[in-house]
Tab-separated table of C-alpha atoms in Angstrom:
chain	number	residue	atom	x	y	z
A	1	MET	CA	88.349	161.758	100.478
A	2	GLY	CA	90.527	162.978	97.604
A	3	PHE	CA	93.156	161.070	95.700
A	4	LEU	CA	96.646	161.572	94.312
A	5	PRO	CA	96.793	161.830	90.503
A	6	PRO	CA	99.077	159.138	89.055
A	7	PHE	CA	101.992	161.486	88.226
A	8	ILE	CA	101.942	163.064	91.693
A	9	PHE	CA	101.783	159.665	93.395
A	10	GLN	CA	104.775	158.411	91.353
A	11	LEU	CA	106.684	161.569	92.348
A	12	PHE	CA	105.807	160.863	95.984
A	13	LEU	CA	107.243	157.359	95.672
A	14	LEU	CA	110.403	158.712	94.062
A	15	LEU	CA	110.973	161.251	96.836
A	16	THR	CA	110.473	158.596	99.538
A	17	ALA	CA	112.473	155.879	97.772
A	18	SER	CA	115.121	155.879	100.492
A	19	PHE	CA	112.540	154.847	103.086
A	20	PRO	CA	111.199	151.280	103.553
A	21	SER	CA	108.352	150.491	101.185
A	22	ALA	CA	106.484	147.450	99.958
A	23	THR	CA	104.283	146.549	97.020
A	24	VAL	CA	101.962	143.913	98.422
A	25	PRO	CA	100.386	141.853	95.583
A	26	LEU	CA	96.763	141.118	96.367
A	27	GLY	CA	96.984	137.852	94.427
A	28	GLY	CA	98.967	136.334	97.285
A	29	ASN	CA	97.834	138.376	100.285
A	30	ALA	CA	94.087	139.117	100.019
A	31	TYR	CA	90.946	137.086	100.698
A	32	GLN	CA	87.224	137.432	100.247
A	33	THR	CA	85.993	137.464	103.855
A	34	SER	CA	82.267	138.083	103.403
A	35	GLY	CA	79.523	138.101	100.799
A	36	THR	CA	76.557	136.136	99.547
A	37	MET	CA	78.286	135.452	96.222
A	38	LEU	CA	81.709	133.912	95.711
A	39	GLU	CA	83.977	136.586	94.195
A	40	PRO	CA	87.386	135.222	95.204
A	41	VAL	CA	90.769	136.829	94.779
A	42	SER	CA	92.684	135.561	91.714
A	43	GLY	CA	96.349	135.732	90.878
A	44	GLU	CA	95.624	139.152	89.373
A	45	GLY	CA	94.114	140.458	92.609
A	46	ILE	CA	90.537	141.624	93.242
A	47	SER	CA	88.965	141.503	89.799
A	48	SER	CA	85.277	140.505	90.004
A	49	TRP	CA	83.859	142.804	92.669
A	50	SER	CA	80.234	143.483	91.732
A	51	HIS	CA	78.183	142.807	94.914
A	52	ILE	CA	77.873	145.403	97.646
A	53	ASP	CA	78.001	142.873	100.495
A	54	THR	CA	81.280	141.379	99.279
A	55	GLU	CA	84.205	142.264	101.544
A	56	TYR	CA	87.930	141.660	101.234
A	57	ALA	CA	90.888	141.677	103.611
A	58	ILE	CA	94.557	142.338	102.833
A	59	TYR	CA	97.141	141.044	105.320
A	60	PHE	CA	100.725	142.074	106.020
A	61	TYR	CA	103.089	141.943	109.025
A	62	LEU	CA	105.123	144.714	110.672
A	63	ASP	CA	107.937	143.901	113.054
A	64	LYS	CA	107.258	147.113	115.033
A	65	GLY	CA	104.705	149.889	115.336
A	66	VAL	CA	105.080	152.517	112.627
A	67	LYS	CA	103.268	155.282	110.706
A	68	VAL	CA	102.648	154.303	107.086
A	69	THR	CA	101.144	155.843	103.955
A	70	MET	CA	99.134	153.446	101.818
A	71	ALA	CA	97.634	153.399	98.346
A	72	LEU	CA	95.935	150.848	96.092
A	73	ASN	CA	96.970	150.110	92.536
A	74	ALA	CA	93.976	149.600	90.234
A	75	GLN	CA	93.168	148.810	86.639
A	76	PRO	CA	91.441	151.814	85.001
A	77	GLN	CA	87.674	151.575	84.680
A	78	GLN	CA	85.014	153.746	83.111
A	79	ALA	CA	82.726	154.442	86.048
A	80	ARG	CA	83.207	155.873	89.533
A	81	ALA	CA	83.080	153.713	92.670
A	82	ILE	CA	83.083	154.633	96.361
A	83	LEU	CA	84.674	152.215	98.837
A	84	ALA	CA	85.882	152.165	102.433
A	85	ALA	CA	89.145	151.025	104.008
A	86	ARG	CA	89.392	149.936	107.654
A	87	ILE	CA	92.106	148.790	110.049
A	88	GLY	CA	90.946	148.271	113.617
A	89	ASP	CA	88.718	151.176	114.656
A	90	LYS	CA	89.848	153.533	111.911
A	91	GLU	CA	87.786	153.643	108.702
A	92	GLN	CA	87.723	156.102	105.818
A	93	GLU	CA	86.035	156.230	102.471
A	94	PHE	CA	87.867	156.687	99.184
A	95	THR	CA	86.751	157.183	95.611
A	96	LEU	CA	88.027	155.338	92.561
A	97	LYS	CA	87.462	157.702	89.625
A	98	PRO	CA	87.257	156.790	85.921
A	99	GLY	CA	90.696	156.051	84.444
A	100	GLN	CA	92.429	156.148	87.844
A	101	THR	CA	95.279	153.655	88.367
A	102	SER	CA	96.241	154.477	91.978
A	103	VAL	CA	94.137	155.709	94.858
A	104	ASP	CA	95.502	157.225	98.063
A	105	LEU	CA	94.391	155.634	101.354
A	106	GLY	CA	96.104	158.195	103.561
A	107	THR	CA	98.376	157.813	106.584
A	108	TRP	CA	97.870	155.248	109.353
A	109	ASP	CA	99.446	154.659	112.758
A	110	LEU	CA	99.864	150.896	113.021
A	111	GLY	CA	101.050	148.702	115.870
A	112	PRO	CA	103.435	145.728	115.575
A	113	GLY	CA	102.305	142.357	114.242
A	114	TYR	CA	99.768	141.383	111.621
A	115	GLN	CA	97.611	144.097	110.009
A	116	CYS	CA	94.272	143.439	108.352
A	117	LEU	CA	93.134	146.090	105.876
A	118	HIS	CA	89.421	145.560	105.232
A	119	LEU	CA	87.890	146.803	101.985
A	120	THR	CA	84.117	147.272	101.743
A	121	ALA	CA	81.821	148.629	99.046
A	122	VAL	CA	79.775	151.797	99.482
A	123	ASP	CA	78.388	152.789	96.066
A	124	ARG	CA	79.137	152.518	92.351
A	125	GLU	CA	77.966	153.919	89.028
A	126	GLY	CA	79.150	151.081	86.778
A	127	SER	CA	79.046	147.313	87.057
A	128	HIS	CA	82.094	146.848	89.281
A	129	TYR	CA	83.683	148.369	92.360
A	130	GLY	CA	87.151	148.130	90.862
A	131	HIS	CA	89.974	145.802	89.895
A	132	PHE	CA	92.715	146.207	92.486
A	133	THR	CA	96.138	144.594	92.048
A	134	ASP	CA	98.531	145.813	94.754
A	135	LEU	CA	98.698	147.596	98.086
A	136	LEU	CA	101.530	150.151	98.250
A	137	ILE	CA	103.003	150.785	101.714
A	138	THR	CA	105.552	153.549	102.413
A	139	THR	CA	107.052	154.700	105.695
A	140	GLN	CA	109.824	157.026	106.859
A	141	GLU	CA	111.019	154.586	109.534
A	142	GLU	CA	113.055	151.387	109.415
A	143	VAL	CA	110.673	148.445	109.623
A	144	SER	CA	110.488	144.887	108.264
A	145	ILE	CA	107.313	144.178	106.278
A	146	HIS	CA	106.401	140.513	105.688
A	147	TYR	CA	103.989	139.278	102.995
A	148	VAL	CA	103.878	136.858	100.047
A	149	LYS	CA	106.237	138.707	97.723
A	150	ASP	CA	106.335	136.791	94.449
A	151	ASN	CA	104.540	134.218	92.351
A	152	GLU	CA	107.568	132.101	91.434
A	153	GLN	CA	106.738	128.410	91.662
A	154	ASN	CA	103.085	129.403	92.142
A	155	ARG	CA	103.742	131.043	95.520
A	156	TYR	CA	100.581	133.152	95.430
A	157	TYR	CA	98.633	129.873	95.604
A	158	TRP	CA	100.822	128.368	98.336
A	159	GLY	CA	100.884	131.614	100.278
A	160	ARG	CA	97.119	131.976	100.243
A	161	ARG	CA	96.847	128.391	101.487
A	162	GLY	CA	99.027	129.434	104.398
A	163	PRO	CA	102.156	127.944	105.928
A	164	SER	CA	102.269	124.180	106.408
A	165	VAL	CA	103.999	123.087	109.630
A	166	HIS	CA	105.425	119.788	110.879
A	167	LEU	CA	106.708	117.937	113.915
A	168	ARG	CA	109.556	115.492	113.263
A	169	TYR	CA	109.727	112.986	116.122
A	170	GLU	CA	112.923	111.717	117.742
A	171	VAL	CA	113.079	107.917	118.109
A	172	PRO	CA	115.779	105.452	119.181
A	173	GLU	CA	118.502	104.706	116.665
A	174	ASN	CA	119.665	101.412	115.192
A	175	ARG	CA	116.281	99.709	115.404
A	176	SER	CA	113.822	98.502	112.796
A	177	PHE	CA	110.387	99.993	113.534
A	178	LYS	CA	107.132	98.574	112.259
A	179	TRP	CA	104.364	100.452	114.115
A	180	PHE	CA	103.455	104.044	114.963
A	181	TYR	CA	100.616	104.779	117.405
A	182	SER	CA	99.295	108.241	118.290
A	183	GLU	CA	96.290	110.086	119.638
A	184	MET	CA	95.100	113.377	118.165
A	185	THR	CA	92.558	116.035	119.167
A	186	VAL	CA	91.358	118.996	117.111
A	187	PRO	CA	90.082	121.655	119.571
A	188	GLU	CA	86.544	122.907	119.054
A	189	GLY	CA	86.405	125.826	116.644
A	190	GLN	CA	89.778	124.956	115.103
A	191	ASP	CA	88.514	122.819	112.219
A	192	PRO	CA	87.729	125.094	109.225
A	193	ILE	CA	87.150	123.771	105.698
A	194	GLY	CA	90.390	122.830	103.946
A	195	SER	CA	92.183	121.551	107.032
A	196	TYR	CA	94.252	118.375	106.985
A	197	PHE	CA	95.335	117.209	110.404
A	198	MET	CA	97.986	114.586	109.727
A	199	ALA	CA	98.634	112.244	112.645
A	200	ASN	CA	100.962	109.473	111.514
A	201	GLY	CA	103.435	110.403	108.810
A	202	PHE	CA	106.188	108.147	107.428
A	203	GLY	CA	108.892	108.474	104.814
A	204	GLU	CA	106.612	107.480	101.930
A	205	GLY	CA	103.179	108.869	102.904
A	206	TYR	CA	100.749	110.129	105.498
A	207	PHE	CA	97.641	109.268	107.539
A	208	GLY	CA	95.177	111.688	109.158
A	209	ILE	CA	91.798	113.455	108.937
A	210	GLN	CA	90.378	116.175	106.684
A	211	VAL	CA	87.599	118.756	106.506
A	212	ASN	CA	86.494	118.586	102.884
A	213	SER	CA	83.253	120.615	102.944
A	214	PRO	CA	80.549	121.793	105.350
A	215	THR	CA	79.032	118.297	105.171
A	216	GLU	CA	81.929	115.927	104.479
A	217	ARG	CA	84.935	114.813	106.522
A	218	ARG	CA	87.409	112.066	105.749
A	219	ILE	CA	90.026	109.755	107.211
A	220	LEU	CA	92.800	109.870	104.610
A	221	PHE	CA	95.709	107.439	104.083
A	222	SER	CA	98.088	107.803	101.116
A	223	VAL	CA	101.371	106.303	99.913
A	224	TRP	CA	103.590	107.945	97.315
A	225	SER	CA	104.838	106.003	94.311
A	226	PRO	CA	108.633	105.622	93.985
A	227	TYR	CA	108.282	107.242	90.547
A	228	GLN	CA	108.547	111.035	90.920
A	229	THR	CA	105.679	112.825	89.142
A	230	ASP	CA	102.637	114.963	89.881
A	231	ASN	CA	100.626	113.087	87.228
A	232	PRO	CA	99.568	109.550	88.251
A	233	ASN	CA	99.010	108.625	84.617
A	234	GLU	CA	102.744	108.904	84.000
A	235	ILE	CA	103.665	106.233	86.582
A	236	PRO	CA	105.058	103.062	84.915
A	237	GLU	CA	103.115	99.909	85.587
A	238	ASP	CA	105.923	98.367	87.662
A	239	GLU	CA	106.094	101.433	89.977
A	240	ARG	CA	102.397	101.820	90.777
A	241	ILE	CA	101.069	101.469	94.311
A	242	ARG	CA	99.007	98.285	94.650
A	243	MET	CA	96.067	97.915	96.993
A	244	VAL	CA	96.422	94.799	99.165
A	245	ARG	CA	93.117	95.181	100.984
A	246	LYS	CA	90.776	97.912	102.201
A	247	GLY	CA	88.180	98.461	104.892
A	248	ILE	CA	84.392	98.589	104.547
A	249	ASP	CA	83.152	101.679	102.622
A	250	VAL	CA	86.725	102.849	102.007
A	251	TYR	CA	87.497	104.463	98.657
A	252	THR	CA	90.832	103.638	97.012
A	253	GLY	CA	92.377	105.200	93.932
A	254	GLU	CA	95.218	107.402	92.793
A	255	PHE	CA	96.201	110.987	93.606
A	256	GLY	CA	98.450	113.617	91.998
A	257	ASN	CA	99.536	117.283	92.091
A	258	GLU	CA	101.799	116.891	95.174
A	259	GLY	CA	103.601	113.755	94.107
A	260	SER	CA	101.525	110.773	92.992
A	261	GLY	CA	100.587	107.407	94.359
A	262	GLY	CA	97.842	105.386	96.007
A	263	GLN	CA	95.131	107.066	98.048
A	264	SER	CA	92.390	105.789	100.340
A	265	TYR	CA	89.795	107.526	102.430
A	266	LEU	CA	86.775	106.769	104.552
A	267	ARG	CA	84.019	109.367	104.800
A	268	TYR	CA	83.587	109.667	108.546
A	269	PRO	CA	81.943	112.461	110.606
A	270	TRP	CA	84.757	112.975	113.081
A	271	LYS	CA	84.196	115.779	115.622
A	272	ALA	CA	86.324	118.570	117.015
A	273	GLY	CA	86.970	118.148	120.744
A	274	VAL	CA	87.099	114.316	120.500
A	275	THR	CA	90.393	112.453	120.828
A	276	TYR	CA	91.003	109.868	118.084
A	277	ARG	CA	93.533	107.037	117.885
A	278	PHE	CA	95.690	106.161	114.858
A	279	LEU	CA	97.829	103.095	114.190
A	280	ASN	CA	99.804	102.227	111.104
A	281	SER	CA	102.560	99.847	110.087
A	282	VAL	CA	105.389	99.711	107.548
A	283	GLU	CA	107.014	96.343	106.810
A	284	PRO	CA	109.133	94.962	103.938
A	285	ASP	CA	107.695	91.823	102.372
A	286	GLY	CA	111.072	90.255	101.536
A	287	LYS	CA	110.370	90.430	97.788
A	288	GLY	CA	111.512	93.969	97.071
A	289	ASN	CA	108.243	95.623	98.126
A	290	THR	CA	107.024	97.287	101.311
A	291	VAL	CA	103.511	97.005	102.750
A	292	TYR	CA	101.844	99.992	104.416
A	293	THR	CA	98.680	99.519	106.518
A	294	ALA	CA	96.516	102.035	108.444
A	295	TYR	CA	93.918	101.548	111.204
A	296	PHE	CA	91.595	104.102	112.801
A	297	TYR	CA	89.896	103.546	116.174
A	298	ASP	CA	86.201	104.443	116.082
A	299	PRO	CA	85.215	105.543	119.615
A	300	GLU	CA	81.518	105.291	118.765
A	301	ILE	CA	81.667	101.504	118.303
A	302	GLU	CA	84.937	100.978	120.232
A	303	GLU	CA	86.606	99.079	117.404
A	304	TRP	CA	89.642	99.447	115.162
A	305	LEU	CA	88.726	100.031	111.509
A	306	LEU	CA	90.961	99.007	108.637
A	307	ILE	CA	91.435	101.925	106.250
A	308	ALA	CA	93.676	100.271	103.687
A	309	SER	CA	96.856	98.305	103.042
A	310	PHE	CA	99.110	99.184	100.074
A	311	SER	CA	102.176	97.560	98.565
A	312	ARG	CA	104.897	99.906	97.301
A	313	PRO	CA	107.206	98.376	94.670
A	314	LYS	CA	110.978	98.820	94.509
A	315	THR	CA	111.013	99.602	98.222
A	316	ASP	CA	112.634	97.739	101.084
A	317	THR	CA	112.179	99.690	104.322
A	318	TRP	CA	110.768	99.703	107.829
A	319	TYR	CA	108.976	102.691	109.384
A	320	SER	CA	111.097	105.823	108.771
A	321	ARG	CA	110.747	109.542	109.521
A	322	PRO	CA	107.748	109.442	111.930
A	323	HIS	CA	106.183	112.900	111.852
A	324	SER	CA	102.949	114.887	111.931
A	325	PHE	CA	101.862	117.939	110.000
A	326	LEU	CA	99.102	120.526	109.682
A	327	GLU	CA	98.093	122.124	106.405
A	328	ASN	CA	95.265	123.945	104.676
A	329	PHE	CA	94.607	122.613	101.161
A	330	ASN	CA	91.965	125.193	100.166
A	331	PRO	CA	93.336	128.696	99.309
A	332	LEU	CA	89.932	130.275	100.034
A	333	TYR	CA	90.435	129.529	103.753
A	334	GLY	CA	94.072	130.452	104.311
A	335	HIS	CA	93.073	133.408	106.479
A	336	VAL	CA	91.253	131.150	108.974
A	337	GLY	CA	93.135	129.624	111.899
A	338	ARG	CA	93.392	125.945	112.825
A	339	LYS	CA	95.120	123.983	115.587
A	340	VAL	CA	95.728	120.346	116.518
A	341	LEU	CA	97.029	118.519	119.620
A	342	TYR	CA	99.038	115.251	119.715
A	343	GLN	CA	99.561	112.952	122.687
A	344	ASN	CA	100.493	109.430	123.814
A	345	GLN	CA	102.724	108.652	120.838
A	346	TRP	CA	104.656	105.409	120.586
A	347	ILE	CA	106.908	103.752	118.016
A	348	GLY	CA	106.916	99.938	117.931
A	349	ASP	CA	109.845	97.856	116.713
A	350	GLU	CA	109.755	94.655	114.702
A	351	HIS	CA	109.991	92.564	117.887
A	352	GLY	CA	106.837	94.050	119.411
A	353	ASN	CA	108.517	96.444	121.854
A	354	TRP	CA	106.985	99.909	122.274
A	355	HIS	CA	109.124	103.030	122.730
A	356	PRO	CA	107.610	106.340	123.971
A	357	ILE	CA	108.040	109.574	122.041
A	358	GLY	CA	108.750	112.795	123.944
A	359	THR	CA	110.845	115.041	121.675
A	360	ALA	CA	109.996	116.658	118.339
A	361	THR	CA	111.570	119.240	116.047
A	362	PHE	CA	109.307	121.941	114.593
A	363	THR	CA	109.659	122.676	110.860
A	364	GLY	CA	107.784	124.561	108.138
A	365	ASP	CA	107.340	124.681	104.374
A	366	ASP	CA	108.797	127.109	101.828
A	367	ILE	CA	106.264	129.839	102.667
A	368	ALA	CA	107.188	129.639	106.360
A	369	ARG	CA	110.947	129.396	105.790
A	370	ARG	CA	110.903	132.482	103.579
A	371	ALA	CA	108.901	134.351	106.281
A	372	TYR	CA	106.294	135.198	103.654
A	373	ARG	CA	103.777	134.087	106.291
A	374	LEU	CA	104.531	134.170	110.002
A	375	ASP	CA	101.235	132.829	111.370
A	376	PHE	CA	102.568	129.435	112.410
A	377	ALA	CA	103.470	127.773	115.683
A	378	GLY	CA	104.191	124.388	117.126
A	379	GLY	CA	105.898	122.528	119.911
A	380	ALA	CA	104.942	121.502	123.446
A	381	GLU	CA	101.794	122.576	125.265
A	382	GLY	CA	101.620	120.936	128.669
A	383	GLN	CA	101.495	117.171	128.248
A	384	ARG	CA	100.951	117.359	124.485
A	385	PHE	CA	102.560	118.512	121.265
A	386	PHE	CA	100.665	121.009	119.109
A	387	LEU	CA	100.655	122.580	115.665
A	388	GLN	CA	98.892	125.807	114.640
A	389	ASN	CA	98.651	127.826	111.418
A	390	GLY	CA	96.520	130.371	109.610
A	391	GLY	CA	94.501	133.226	111.061
A	392	PHE	CA	97.400	135.730	110.927
A	393	PHE	CA	98.292	135.456	114.617
A	394	HIS	CA	101.595	136.316	116.248
A	395	PRO	CA	104.119	135.615	117.698
A	396	HIS	CA	105.355	132.579	115.800
A	397	THR	CA	107.586	129.613	116.674
A	398	GLU	CA	111.128	129.582	115.339
A	399	ILE	CA	111.648	126.911	112.683
A	400	GLY	CA	114.135	124.181	113.622
A	401	THR	CA	113.531	124.327	117.356
A	402	ALA	CA	113.273	121.147	119.456
A	403	HIS	CA	110.418	120.644	121.944
A	404	THR	CA	109.939	118.101	124.698
A	405	ILE	CA	106.933	116.765	126.631
A	406	PRO	CA	106.873	114.213	129.479
A	407	LEU	CA	107.235	110.692	128.110
A	408	PRO	CA	103.930	108.783	128.015
A	409	LEU	CA	103.777	105.992	130.572
A	410	ASN	CA	101.170	103.529	129.324
A	411	ASN	CA	102.050	101.829	126.065
A	412	PRO	CA	99.242	101.158	123.525
A	413	GLN	CA	96.799	98.462	124.484
A	414	VAL	CA	96.285	97.017	121.023
A	415	SER	CA	95.780	93.347	120.230
A	416	MET	CA	97.583	93.013	116.904
A	417	GLU	CA	96.022	89.600	116.279
A	418	ALA	CA	92.525	91.094	116.580
A	419	LEU	CA	93.071	93.898	114.048
A	420	PRO	CA	90.799	93.591	111.020
């Protein structure tokens, strides 16, 4: 296939300037989807493409079906490369010639929803298949195009991680709560690397399970310091999280980058398709501190395991803001979908009375609120709540909507005195 010389392509853009168009930066909207070698997308786009089996995918969303003209922006290189572009069943080859800075991909009839433009290698004369920076989309129809548009506040990174989503639970007012109990199931096939399925959140931290690598999974419990920083080394001594006690084989230390504080985790081979039980408590100690404790029920041995107990200074609170969330913390896997189910959730007050939870409000992070990514959902699914993100699915759930499930009937059968 031929290509448009740079000056002709710029003239084409000028003549069609009145029509909807988009410059989709690959740094925030493309992924390496195949290949024996890791050649990931950087903030500059596709820049290290040297292996023929490496493949990439560029994602964007259309609110209706439309005919579009597309082109790729590229950094000039000295040798010719032949590549192929594919959406659905349509595929066509294109040639990147020496010195070329834009290459025409032709006209495509696209349906509504998410589009995945696959790029594959065919042949090359030099050492690379090209350094591509942006996908240019132009149409002569009115259409809304959604994608990660800018890199302010590192949004390419957050966008490639995908939208984080949350459920904020409704609980009775004017009570002091100490306990939160819940049960969580990750469906089979919905547990890719980078997933954090957070079961029991509170105003000062979170408690859930992670997929850290092909061979390692963790139960993670963290409490933020009252001192606001992303660097734990900056926390003053009198505002550091203190470990009160921890369970067998549990690691404890500090964390940073998304706030800072005390972290604990147990390496544990949890499985998709199995329902796990979580219990944690928040209680002021009467001395200006608050103690946070987390327990995980191991169904293999049928016992509650202590994860850790932390003391947070300059804090006097009971359990606040019970919530759950779903996120991907690895930007290499933001194009892969994940889902989690929540059920049988209860909030326990300081007097030992359990109150069932049946209503939750669905919310999302900055990437979701800006509609840079629309592959997110959450709410009620039968007898359970659910959260879902990644994988570029549609339709999505409106942020701020309330969802209700039948109230659970059987309160938690937990002997508090027998907890480790």
